[in-house]
PDB file of C-alpha atoms in Angstrom:
ATOM      1  CA  MET A1384    -193.962  78.655  52.268  1.00  0.00           C
ATOM      2  CA  THR A1385    -195.066  74.852  52.708  1.00  0.00           C
ATOM      3  CA  PHE A1386    -194.812  72.042  50.446  1.00  0.00           C
ATOM      4  CA  SER A1387    -197.511  69.237  50.137  1.00  0.00           C
ATOM      5  CA  ILE A1388    -196.236  65.773  49.033  1.00  0.00           C
ATOM      6  CA  PRO A1389    -198.512  64.047  46.892  1.00  0.00           C
ATOM      7  CA  LEU A1390    -200.266  61.052  47.873  1.00  0.00           C
ATOM      8  CA  GLY A1391    -198.617  58.872  44.804  1.00  0.00           C
ATOM      9  CA  PHE A1392    -194.934  60.081  46.158  1.00  0.00           C
ATOM     10  CA  SER A1393    -195.791  59.485  49.723  1.00  0.00           C
ATOM     11  CA  ARG A1394    -196.675  55.711  48.930  1.00  0.00           C
ATOM     12  CA  LEU A1395    -193.612  54.883  46.748  1.00  0.00           C
ATOM     13  CA  LEU A1396    -191.428  56.409  49.331  1.00  0.00           C
ATOM     14  CA  LEU A1397    -192.740  53.885  51.873  1.00  0.00           C
ATOM     15  CA  SER A1398    -192.498  51.047  49.997  1.00  0.00           C
ATOM     16  CA  ALA A1399    -188.827  52.173  49.254  1.00  0.00           C
ATOM     17  CA  LEU A1400    -188.291  52.203  52.753  1.00  0.00           C
ATOM     18  CA  LEU A1401    -190.105  48.702  53.087  1.00  0.00           C
ATOM     19  CA  VAL A1402    -187.335  47.277  49.900  1.00  0.00           C
ATOM     20  CA  ALA A1403    -184.502  48.992  52.108  1.00  0.00           C
ATOM     21  CA  THR A1404    -185.330  47.969  55.766  1.00  0.00           C
ATOM     22  CA  PRO A1405    -185.524  44.499  57.740  1.00  0.00           C
ATOM     23  CA  LEU A1406    -189.146  43.563  58.062  1.00  0.00           C
ATOM     24  CA  ALA A1407    -188.775  44.233  61.876  1.00  0.00           C
ATOM     25  CA  GLU A1408    -187.606  47.653  61.853  1.00  0.00           C
ATOM     26  CA  ALA A1409    -190.272  48.918  58.489  1.00  0.00           C
ATOM     27  CA  ALA A1410    -192.949  47.718  60.239  1.00  0.00           C
ATOM     28  CA  GLU A1411    -192.070  50.230  63.778  1.00  0.00           C
ATOM     29  CA  LEU A1412    -191.740  52.628  60.664  1.00  0.00           C
ATOM     30  CA  ALA A1413    -194.946  52.420  59.358  1.00  0.00           C
ATOM     31  CA  GLN A1414    -196.388  52.306  62.777  1.00  0.00           C
ATOM     32  CA  GLY A1415    -194.029  55.531  63.269  1.00  0.00           C
ATOM     33  CA  ALA A1416    -192.436  53.528  66.595  1.00  0.00           C
ATOM     34  CA  ALA A1417    -188.187  54.167  66.781  1.00  0.00           C
ATOM     35  CA  PRO A1418    -186.109  52.058  65.494  1.00  0.00           C
ATOM     36  CA  VAL A1419    -184.664  49.284  67.305  1.00  0.00           C
ATOM     37  CA  GLN A1420    -181.444  50.068  68.290  1.00  0.00           C
ATOM     38  CA  VAL A1421    -178.801  46.806  67.908  1.00  0.00           C
ATOM     39  CA  VAL A1422    -176.376  46.480  70.479  1.00  0.00           C
ATOM     40  CA  GLY A1423    -172.394  46.016  68.286  1.00  0.00           C
ATOM     41  CA  ARG A1424    -169.812  43.487  68.911  1.00  0.00           C
ATOM     42  CA  LEU A1425    -167.832  45.793  70.755  1.00  0.00           C
ATOM     43  CA  ASP A1426    -170.326  47.292  72.513  1.00  0.00           C
ATOM     44  CA  ARG A1427    -171.507  43.459  73.857  1.00  0.00           C
ATOM     45  CA  ILE A1428    -167.642  43.717  74.823  1.00  0.00           C
ATOM     46  CA  ILE A1429    -167.825  46.035  76.667  1.00  0.00           C
ATOM     47  CA  GLN A1430    -170.436  45.637  78.308  1.00  0.00           C
ATOM     48  CA  GLN A1431    -170.340  42.013  79.656  1.00  0.00           C
ATOM     49  CA  GLY A1432    -166.567  42.948  79.982  1.00  0.00           C
ATOM     50  CA  VAL A1433    -165.484  39.956  78.479  1.00  0.00           C
ATOM     51  CA  LEU A1434    -163.316  39.584  75.291  1.00  0.00           C
ATOM     52  CA  ARG A1435    -163.402  36.239  73.751  1.00  0.00           C
ATOM     53  CA  VAL A1436    -160.361  35.255  72.277  1.00  0.00           C
ATOM     54  CA  GLY A1437    -159.618  31.898  69.846  1.00  0.00           C
ATOM     55  CA  THR A1438    -156.477  30.958  69.784  1.00  0.00           C
ATOM     56  CA  THR A1439    -154.508  27.472  68.947  1.00  0.00           C
ATOM     57  CA  GLY A1440    -151.596  27.232  71.773  1.00  0.00           C
ATOM     58  CA  ASP A1441    -149.209  25.353  69.001  1.00  0.00           C
ATOM     59  CA  TYR A1442    -147.531  28.355  67.852  1.00  0.00           C
ATOM     60  CA  LYS A1443    -144.253  29.481  69.495  1.00  0.00           C
ATOM     61  CA  PRO A1444    -143.698  32.686  69.714  1.00  0.00           C
ATOM     62  CA  PHE A1445    -147.440  33.723  69.108  1.00  0.00           C
ATOM     63  CA  SER A1446    -149.467  31.078  70.989  1.00  0.00           C
ATOM     64  CA  TYR A1447    -148.060  28.530  73.098  1.00  0.00           C
ATOM     65  CA  LYS A1448    -149.962  26.353  75.322  1.00  0.00           C
ATOM     66  CA  SER A1449    -147.716  25.688  78.039  1.00  0.00           C
ATOM     67  CA  GLY A1450    -149.828  23.423  81.185  1.00  0.00           C
ATOM     68  CA  GLU A1451    -152.567  24.663  81.689  1.00  0.00           C
ATOM     69  CA  HIS A1452    -151.505  28.112  80.427  1.00  0.00           C
ATOM     70  CA  PHE A1453    -151.164  30.301  77.102  1.00  0.00           C
ATOM     71  CA  ILE A1454    -147.952  32.385  76.679  1.00  0.00           C
ATOM     72  CA  GLY A1455    -146.417  34.220  73.392  1.00  0.00           C
ATOM     73  CA  LEU A1456    -146.797  37.404  72.162  1.00  0.00           C
ATOM     74  CA  ASP A1457    -150.273  36.931  70.636  1.00  0.00           C
ATOM     75  CA  ILE A1458    -151.601  36.002  74.293  1.00  0.00           C
ATOM     76  CA  GLU A1459    -149.782  39.402  75.426  1.00  0.00           C
ATOM     77  CA  LEU A1460    -151.486  41.463  72.518  1.00  0.00           C
ATOM     78  CA  ALA A1461    -154.892  39.260  73.392  1.00  0.00           C
ATOM     79  CA  GLN A1462    -154.524  40.366  77.088  1.00  0.00           C
ATOM     80  CA  GLU A1463    -153.395  44.037  76.288  1.00  0.00           C
ATOM     81  CA  LEU A1464    -156.544  44.574  73.592  1.00  0.00           C
ATOM     82  CA  ALA A1465    -158.809  43.045  76.358  1.00  0.00           C
ATOM     83  CA  GLN A1466    -157.460  45.233  79.213  1.00  0.00           C
ATOM     84  CA  SER A1467    -158.046  48.657  76.670  1.00  0.00           C
ATOM     85  CA  MET A1468    -161.723  47.290  76.465  1.00  0.00           C
ATOM     86  CA  GLY A1469    -162.187  47.005  80.274  1.00  0.00           C
ATOM     87  CA  ALA A1470    -162.801  43.453  79.586  1.00  0.00           C
ATOM     88  CA  LYS A1471    -161.517  40.161  81.211  1.00  0.00           C
ATOM     89  CA  LEU A1472    -159.999  37.976  78.324  1.00  0.00           C
ATOM     90  CA  GLN A1473    -161.509  34.545  78.101  1.00  0.00           C
ATOM     91  CA  LEU A1474    -159.071  32.411  75.949  1.00  0.00           C
ATOM     92  CA  VAL A1475    -160.870  29.859  73.400  1.00  0.00           C
ATOM     93  CA  PRO A1476    -158.671  26.898  72.669  1.00  0.00           C
ATOM     94  CA  THR A1477    -159.351  26.414  68.775  1.00  0.00           C
ATOM     95  CA  THR A1478    -157.376  24.174  65.721  1.00  0.00           C
ATOM     96  CA  TRP A1479    -156.310  25.252  62.377  1.00  0.00           C
ATOM     97  CA  PRO A1480    -158.822  22.939  60.512  1.00  0.00           C
ATOM     98  CA  THR A1481    -161.673  24.603  62.914  1.00  0.00           C
ATOM     99  CA  LEU A1482    -160.428  28.129  62.365  1.00  0.00           C
ATOM    100  CA  MET A1483    -163.266  29.226  60.472  1.00  0.00           C
ATOM    101  CA  ASN A1484    -165.781  27.396  61.410  1.00  0.00           C
ATOM    102  CA  ASP A1485    -165.207  28.416  65.037  1.00  0.00           C
ATOM    103  CA  LEU A1486    -165.331  32.313  64.370  1.00  0.00           C
ATOM    104  CA  GLN A1487    -168.668  31.493  62.182  1.00  0.00           C
ATOM    105  CA  ALA A1488    -169.943  29.634  64.870  1.00  0.00           C
ATOM    106  CA  ASP A1489    -169.187  32.574  67.472  1.00  0.00           C
ATOM    107  CA  HIS A1490    -167.247  30.810  69.727  1.00  0.00           C
ATOM    108  CA  PHE A1491    -164.915  33.753  70.114  1.00  0.00           C
ATOM    109  CA  ASP A1492    -165.277  37.296  69.133  1.00  0.00           C
ATOM    110  CA  LEU A1493    -161.928  37.211  67.271  1.00  0.00           C
ATOM    111  CA  ALA A1494    -158.923  35.189  67.161  1.00  0.00           C
ATOM    112  CA  ILE A1495    -155.334  35.640  67.297  1.00  0.00           C
ATOM    113  CA  SER A1496    -152.603  32.792  66.894  1.00  0.00           C
ATOM    114  CA  GLY A1497    -150.497  33.390  64.419  1.00  0.00           C
ATOM    115  CA  ILE A1498    -152.526  33.385  61.877  1.00  0.00           C
ATOM    116  CA  SER A1499    -151.683  34.074  58.064  1.00  0.00           C
ATOM    117  CA  VAL A1500    -154.187  36.556  55.859  1.00  0.00           C
ATOM    118  CA  ASN A1501    -155.240  34.589  52.676  1.00  0.00           C
ATOM    119  CA  MET A1502    -158.009  35.565  50.184  1.00  0.00           C
ATOM    120  CA  GLU A1503    -160.077  31.622  51.369  1.00  0.00           C
ATOM    121  CA  ARG A1504    -160.276  33.130  54.859  1.00  0.00           C
ATOM    122  CA  GLN A1505    -160.914  37.181  53.895  1.00  0.00           C
ATOM    123  CA  ARG A1506    -163.453  35.360  52.309  1.00  0.00           C
ATOM    124  CA  GLN A1507    -165.517  34.425  55.323  1.00  0.00           C
ATOM    125  CA  ALA A1508    -164.076  36.943  57.383  1.00  0.00           C
ATOM    126  CA  PHE A1509    -162.538  40.591  58.308  1.00  0.00           C
ATOM    127  CA  PHE A1510    -158.642  40.845  59.572  1.00  0.00           C
ATOM    128  CA  SER A1511    -157.296  43.616  61.427  1.00  0.00           C
ATOM    129  CA  GLN A1512    -153.785  45.965  59.981  1.00  0.00           C
ATOM    130  CA  PRO A1513    -151.407  43.635  59.590  1.00  0.00           C
ATOM    131  CA  TYR A1514    -148.948  43.406  62.400  1.00  0.00           C
ATOM    132  CA  GLN A1515    -146.059  40.945  60.873  1.00  0.00           C
ATOM    133  CA  ARG A1516    -144.718  40.548  57.413  1.00  0.00           C
ATOM    134  CA  ASP A1517    -143.645  36.921  56.734  1.00  0.00           C
ATOM    135  CA  GLY A1518    -143.282  33.897  53.885  1.00  0.00           C
ATOM    136  CA  LYS A1519    -142.926  30.352  53.487  1.00  0.00           C
ATOM    137  CA  THR A1520    -139.363  28.900  53.467  1.00  0.00           C
ATOM    138  CA  PRO A1521    -137.966  25.234  54.464  1.00  0.00           C
ATOM    139  CA  ILE A1522    -136.725  24.371  57.775  1.00  0.00           C
ATOM    140  CA  THR A1523    -134.235  20.359  57.494  1.00  0.00           C
ATOM    141  CA  LEU A1524    -131.515  19.148  58.720  1.00  0.00           C
ATOM    142  CA  CYS A1525    -128.520  21.445  58.501  1.00  0.00           C
ATOM    143  CA  SER A1526    -126.151  18.972  56.858  1.00  0.00           C
ATOM    144  CA  ARG A1527    -129.018  18.991  54.234  1.00  0.00           C
ATOM    145  CA  GLN A1528    -130.134  22.826  53.616  1.00  0.00           C
ATOM    146  CA  GLN A1529    -127.955  23.289  50.445  1.00  0.00           C
ATOM    147  CA  ALA A1530    -130.461  20.312  48.972  1.00  0.00           C
ATOM    148  CA  PHE A1531    -133.368  22.392  49.553  1.00  0.00           C
ATOM    149  CA  GLN A1532    -132.932  25.724  48.034  1.00  0.00           C
ATOM    150  CA  THR A1533    -135.882  25.838  45.898  1.00  0.00           C
ATOM    151  CA  LEU A1534    -139.102  24.225  44.994  1.00  0.00           C
ATOM    152  CA  GLU A1535    -137.608  22.372  42.341  1.00  0.00           C
ATOM    153  CA  GLN A1536    -135.202  21.060  44.236  1.00  0.00           C
ATOM    154  CA  ILE A1537    -137.651  20.102  47.385  1.00  0.00           C
ATOM    155  CA  ASP A1538    -140.586  18.679  44.560  1.00  0.00           C
ATOM    156  CA  GLN A1539    -138.536  15.648  43.732  1.00  0.00           C
ATOM    157  CA  PRO A1540    -140.147  11.996  44.427  1.00  0.00           C
ATOM    158  CA  GLN A1541    -137.543  10.835  47.001  1.00  0.00           C
ATOM    159  CA  VAL A1542    -138.564  13.839  48.862  1.00  0.00           C
ATOM    160  CA  THR A1543    -140.805  13.620  51.968  1.00  0.00           C
ATOM    161  CA  ALA A1544    -142.375  16.944  53.059  1.00  0.00           C
ATOM    162  CA  ILE A1545    -144.139  17.621  56.782  1.00  0.00           C
ATOM    163  CA  VAL A1546    -147.392  19.782  57.146  1.00  0.00           C
ATOM    164  CA  ASN A1547    -149.457  20.553  59.426  1.00  0.00           C
ATOM    165  CA  PRO A1548    -153.116  20.049  59.180  1.00  0.00           C
ATOM    166  CA  GLY A1549    -155.636  22.424  57.899  1.00  0.00           C
ATOM    167  CA  GLY A1550    -153.482  25.768  57.608  1.00  0.00           C
ATOM    168  CA  THR A1551    -151.138  27.436  54.982  1.00  0.00           C
ATOM    169  CA  ASN A1552    -148.425  25.129  55.493  1.00  0.00           C
ATOM    170  CA  GLU A1553    -150.604  21.933  53.909  1.00  0.00           C
ATOM    171  CA  LYS A1554    -152.201  24.385  52.034  1.00  0.00           C
ATOM    172  CA  PHE A1555    -148.651  25.651  50.654  1.00  0.00           C
ATOM    173  CA  ALA A1556    -147.368  22.569  50.181  1.00  0.00           C
ATOM    174  CA  ARG A1557    -150.063  20.673  48.601  1.00  0.00           C
ATOM    175  CA  ALA A1558    -150.105  24.004  46.062  1.00  0.00           C
ATOM    176  CA  ASN A1559    -146.710  23.863  45.075  1.00  0.00           C
ATOM    177  CA  LEU A1560    -145.426  20.272  45.779  1.00  0.00           C
ATOM    178  CA  LYS A1561    -146.594  17.770  43.217  1.00  0.00           C
ATOM    179  CA  GLN A1562    -144.081  15.022  43.170  1.00  0.00           C
ATOM    180  CA  ALA A1563    -142.758  14.921  46.325  1.00  0.00           C
ATOM    181  CA  ARG A1564    -144.171  12.738  49.190  1.00  0.00           C
ATOM    182  CA  ILE A1565    -146.275  15.022  51.814  1.00  0.00           C
ATOM    183  CA  ILE A1566    -147.286  13.530  55.144  1.00  0.00           C
ATOM    184  CA  VAL A1567    -149.174  14.973  58.319  1.00  0.00           C
ATOM    185  CA  HIS A1568    -148.555  14.927  61.303  1.00  0.00           C
ATOM    186  CA  GLN A1569    -151.369  16.148  63.723  1.00  0.00           C
ATOM    187  CA  ASP A1570    -149.556  17.858  65.988  1.00  0.00           C
ATOM    188  CA  ASN A1571    -147.833  21.084  65.572  1.00  0.00           C
ATOM    189  CA  VAL A1572    -145.761  21.174  68.337  1.00  0.00           C
ATOM    190  CA  THR A1573    -143.984  18.348  68.191  1.00  0.00           C
ATOM    191  CA  ILE A1574    -143.615  18.136  64.095  1.00  0.00           C
ATOM    192  CA  PHE A1575    -139.632  19.457  64.127  1.00  0.00           C
ATOM    193  CA  GLN A1576    -138.966  16.907  65.839  1.00  0.00           C
ATOM    194  CA  GLN A1577    -140.196  14.327  63.145  1.00  0.00           C
ATOM    195  CA  ILE A1578    -137.561  15.734  60.654  1.00  0.00           C
ATOM    196  CA  VAL A1579    -134.234  15.629  63.430  1.00  0.00           C
ATOM    197  CA  ASP A1580    -135.807  12.388  63.495  1.00  0.00           C
ATOM    198  CA  GLY A1581    -135.117  11.154  59.952  1.00  0.00           C
ATOM    199  CA  LYS A1582    -139.187  11.402  59.559  1.00  0.00           C
ATOM    200  CA  ALA A1583    -139.357  13.642  57.013  1.00  0.00           C
ATOM    201  CA  ASP A1584    -137.050  15.525  54.727  1.00  0.00           C
ATOM    202  CA  LEU A1585    -138.551  18.834  55.585  1.00  0.00           C
ATOM    203  CA  MET A1586    -140.794  21.669  56.608  1.00  0.00           C
ATOM    204  CA  MET A1587    -141.920  24.663  54.683  1.00  0.00           C
ATOM    205  CA  THR A1588    -143.607  26.983  57.011  1.00  0.00           C
ATOM    206  CA  ASP A1589    -143.397  30.555  58.551  1.00  0.00           C
ATOM    207  CA  ALA A1590    -139.538  32.517  58.458  1.00  0.00           C
ATOM    208  CA  VAL A1591    -140.031  33.266  62.016  1.00  0.00           C
ATOM    209  CA  GLU A1592    -141.310  29.920  63.228  1.00  0.00           C
ATOM    210  CA  THR A1593    -138.407  28.148  61.481  1.00  0.00           C
ATOM    211  CA  ARG A1594    -135.731  30.886  62.896  1.00  0.00           C
ATOM    212  CA  LEU A1595    -137.210  30.235  66.364  1.00  0.00           C
ATOM    213  CA  GLN A1596    -137.368  26.133  65.771  1.00  0.00           C
ATOM    214  CA  GLU A1597    -133.423  26.062  64.822  1.00  0.00           C
ATOM    215  CA  LYS A1598    -132.526  27.987  68.215  1.00  0.00           C
ATOM    216  CA  LEU A1599    -134.525  25.300  70.040  1.00  0.00           C
ATOM    217  CA  HIS A1600    -133.081  22.249  67.536  1.00  0.00           C
ATOM    218  CA  PRO A1601    -129.834  22.693  66.988  1.00  0.00           C
ATOM    219  CA  GLN A1602    -129.817  19.616  64.258  1.00  0.00           C
ATOM    220  CA  LEU A1603    -131.810  21.804  62.398  1.00  0.00           C
ATOM    221  CA  CYS A1604    -131.282  24.879  59.856  1.00  0.00           C
ATOM    222  CA  ALA A1605    -133.813  27.686  58.784  1.00  0.00           C
ATOM    223  CA  VAL A1606    -133.128  27.824  54.661  1.00  0.00           C
ATOM    224  CA  HIS A1607    -133.082  31.416  53.606  1.00  0.00           C
ATOM    225  CA  PRO A1608    -135.511  32.309  55.941  1.00  0.00           C
ATOM    226  CA  ASP A1609    -134.878  36.369  54.567  1.00  0.00           C
ATOM    227  CA  GLN A1610    -136.172  35.317  50.937  1.00  0.00           C
ATOM    228  CA  PRO A1611    -138.575  33.037  51.556  1.00  0.00           C
ATOM    229  CA  PHE A1612    -141.004  31.499  48.383  1.00  0.00           C
ATOM    230  CA  ASP A1613    -144.163  33.620  48.772  1.00  0.00           C
ATOM    231  CA  PHE A1614    -145.292  37.021  51.106  1.00  0.00           C
ATOM    232  CA  SER A1615    -147.826  36.390  53.827  1.00  0.00           C
ATOM    233  CA  GLU A1616    -148.891  38.541  56.749  1.00  0.00           C
ATOM    234  CA  LYS A1617    -150.354  37.893  59.977  1.00  0.00           C
ATOM    235  CA  ALA A1618    -153.332  39.974  61.364  1.00  0.00           C
ATOM    236  CA  VAL A1619    -155.933  39.795  63.945  1.00  0.00           C
ATOM    237  CA  LEU A1620    -158.946  37.338  62.585  1.00  0.00           C
ATOM    238  CA  LEU A1621    -162.316  39.173  63.340  1.00  0.00           C
ATOM    239  CA  PRO A1622    -165.941  38.709  62.362  1.00  0.00           C
ATOM    240  CA  ARG A1623    -167.340  40.583  60.055  1.00  0.00           C
ATOM    241  CA  ASP A1624    -168.134  43.350  62.001  1.00  0.00           C
ATOM    242  CA  ILE A1625    -166.608  47.096  61.029  1.00  0.00           C
ATOM    243  CA  VAL A1626    -167.186  48.810  64.198  1.00  0.00           C
ATOM    244  CA  LEU A1627    -164.972  46.086  66.085  1.00  0.00           C
ATOM    245  CA  LYS A1628    -162.539  45.699  63.164  1.00  0.00           C
ATOM    246  CA  GLN A1629    -162.200  49.740  63.440  1.00  0.00           C
ATOM    247  CA  TYR A1630    -161.323  49.295  66.912  1.00  0.00           C
ATOM    248  CA  VAL A1631    -158.796  46.571  66.494  1.00  0.00           C
ATOM    249  CA  ASP A1632    -157.016  48.523  64.075  1.00  0.00           C
ATOM    250  CA  GLN A1633    -156.543  51.784  65.958  1.00  0.00           C
ATOM    251  CA  TRP A1634    -155.465  49.861  68.858  1.00  0.00           C
ATOM    252  CA  LEU A1635    -152.568  47.617  66.986  1.00  0.00           C
ATOM    253  CA  HIS A1636    -151.210  50.884  64.929  1.00  0.00           C
ATOM    254  CA  GLN A1637    -151.006  52.979  68.649  1.00  0.00           C
ATOM    255  CA  ASP A1638    -149.368  49.453  69.778  1.00  0.00           C
ATOM    256  CA  MET A1639    -146.756  49.372  66.979  1.00  0.00           C
ATOM    257  CA  GLU A1640    -146.417  53.152  66.566  1.00  0.00           C
ATOM    258  CA  SER A1641    -145.539  53.771  70.142  1.00  0.00           C
ATOM    259  CA  GLY A1642    -143.187  50.904  69.437  1.00  0.00           C
ATOM    260  CA  ARG A1643    -144.438  48.519  72.209  1.00  0.00           C
ATOM    261  CA  PHE A1644    -145.004  45.813  69.139  1.00  0.00           C
ATOM    262  CA  ALA A1645    -141.252  45.822  68.760  1.00  0.00           C
ATOM    263  CA  LYS A1646    -140.247  44.817  71.979  1.00  0.00           C
ATOM    264  CA  ARG A1647    -142.743  42.497  72.527  1.00  0.00           C
ATOM    265  CA  MET A1648    -141.629  40.268  69.396  1.00  0.00           C
ATOM    266  CA  GLN A1649    -138.033  40.698  70.483  1.00  0.00           C
ATOM    267  CA  LYS A1650    -139.064  39.275  73.785  1.00  0.00           C
ATOM    268  CA  TRP A1651    -140.922  36.828  72.669  1.00  0.00           C
ATOM    269  CA  LEU A1652    -138.457  35.750  70.106  1.00  0.00           C
ATOM    270  CA  ALA A1653    -135.394  35.600  72.960  1.00  0.00           C
ATOM    271  CA  TYR A1654    -138.051  33.315  75.399  1.00  0.00           C
ATOM    272  CA  PRO A1655    -136.150  30.378  77.023  1.00  0.00           C
ATOM    273  CA  TRP A1656    -138.540  27.937  75.152  1.00  0.00           C
ATOM    274  CA  GLN A1657    -138.189  24.417  75.266  1.00  0.00           C
ATOM    275  CA  ALA A1658    -138.112  21.972  72.152  1.00  0.00           C
ATOM    276  CA  ALA A1659    -141.388  19.983  71.914  1.00  0.00           C
ATOM    277  CA  HIS A1660    -140.663  15.954  71.811  1.00  0.00           C
ATOM    278  CA  ASN A1661    -142.810  12.980  70.849  1.00  0.00           C
TER     279      ASN A1661
END
């Protein structure tokens, strides 16, 4: 038995295809040609043999620029991820204020640098599955840690909080401190020395960073790092490419479930970092 499609219906079907299909592909469909095969970002990385990774190089233990080289947990993750793709790792320096613009401008294929998941970034990009749970907590002189246990204690006119620009630390401080003075220090590497030198009373940052920095600066103590003020997670920042996201998610899942990630984290927390001074 054969069926024939009425002429009017066929015209409606073609019109629907033209509306739902990009113009170039619709023209080819109308002419009976095969659709253009679009090469995705993951395919491009594999074909070109290069994975471009954005990183800030100012956030121990995740990403730190030592001389001409980047080291840290996230740098090691980036190297292993590139290797899984059969690609060479190309690290691309970025900054917290320019991170999202650099991603949108295609300066790199993904970014990994101890990046916190937040909804502002999520509106513009994808995140991988999280690989670390964290939250903001203060770090201050050990002699003063009892004075800064709560946000109410911190948000006082006589208190000076220091922040690095453009990231979640500055956003958290400005959202929660209405009376305290907030000063911006451009260099996230030397910012903790500012507290030691008495130029600021405290900084609120990720608990994992406070634990590390109190080891590097014996005068400083992390304030209740096991009970941070808020909840956050760290993940790989990705463009809106679902295929690349699925690949990174699966790679991270296997790395974490195998126990390799936990070993890397312990390695970089115990790394003999040097304290940075102005």
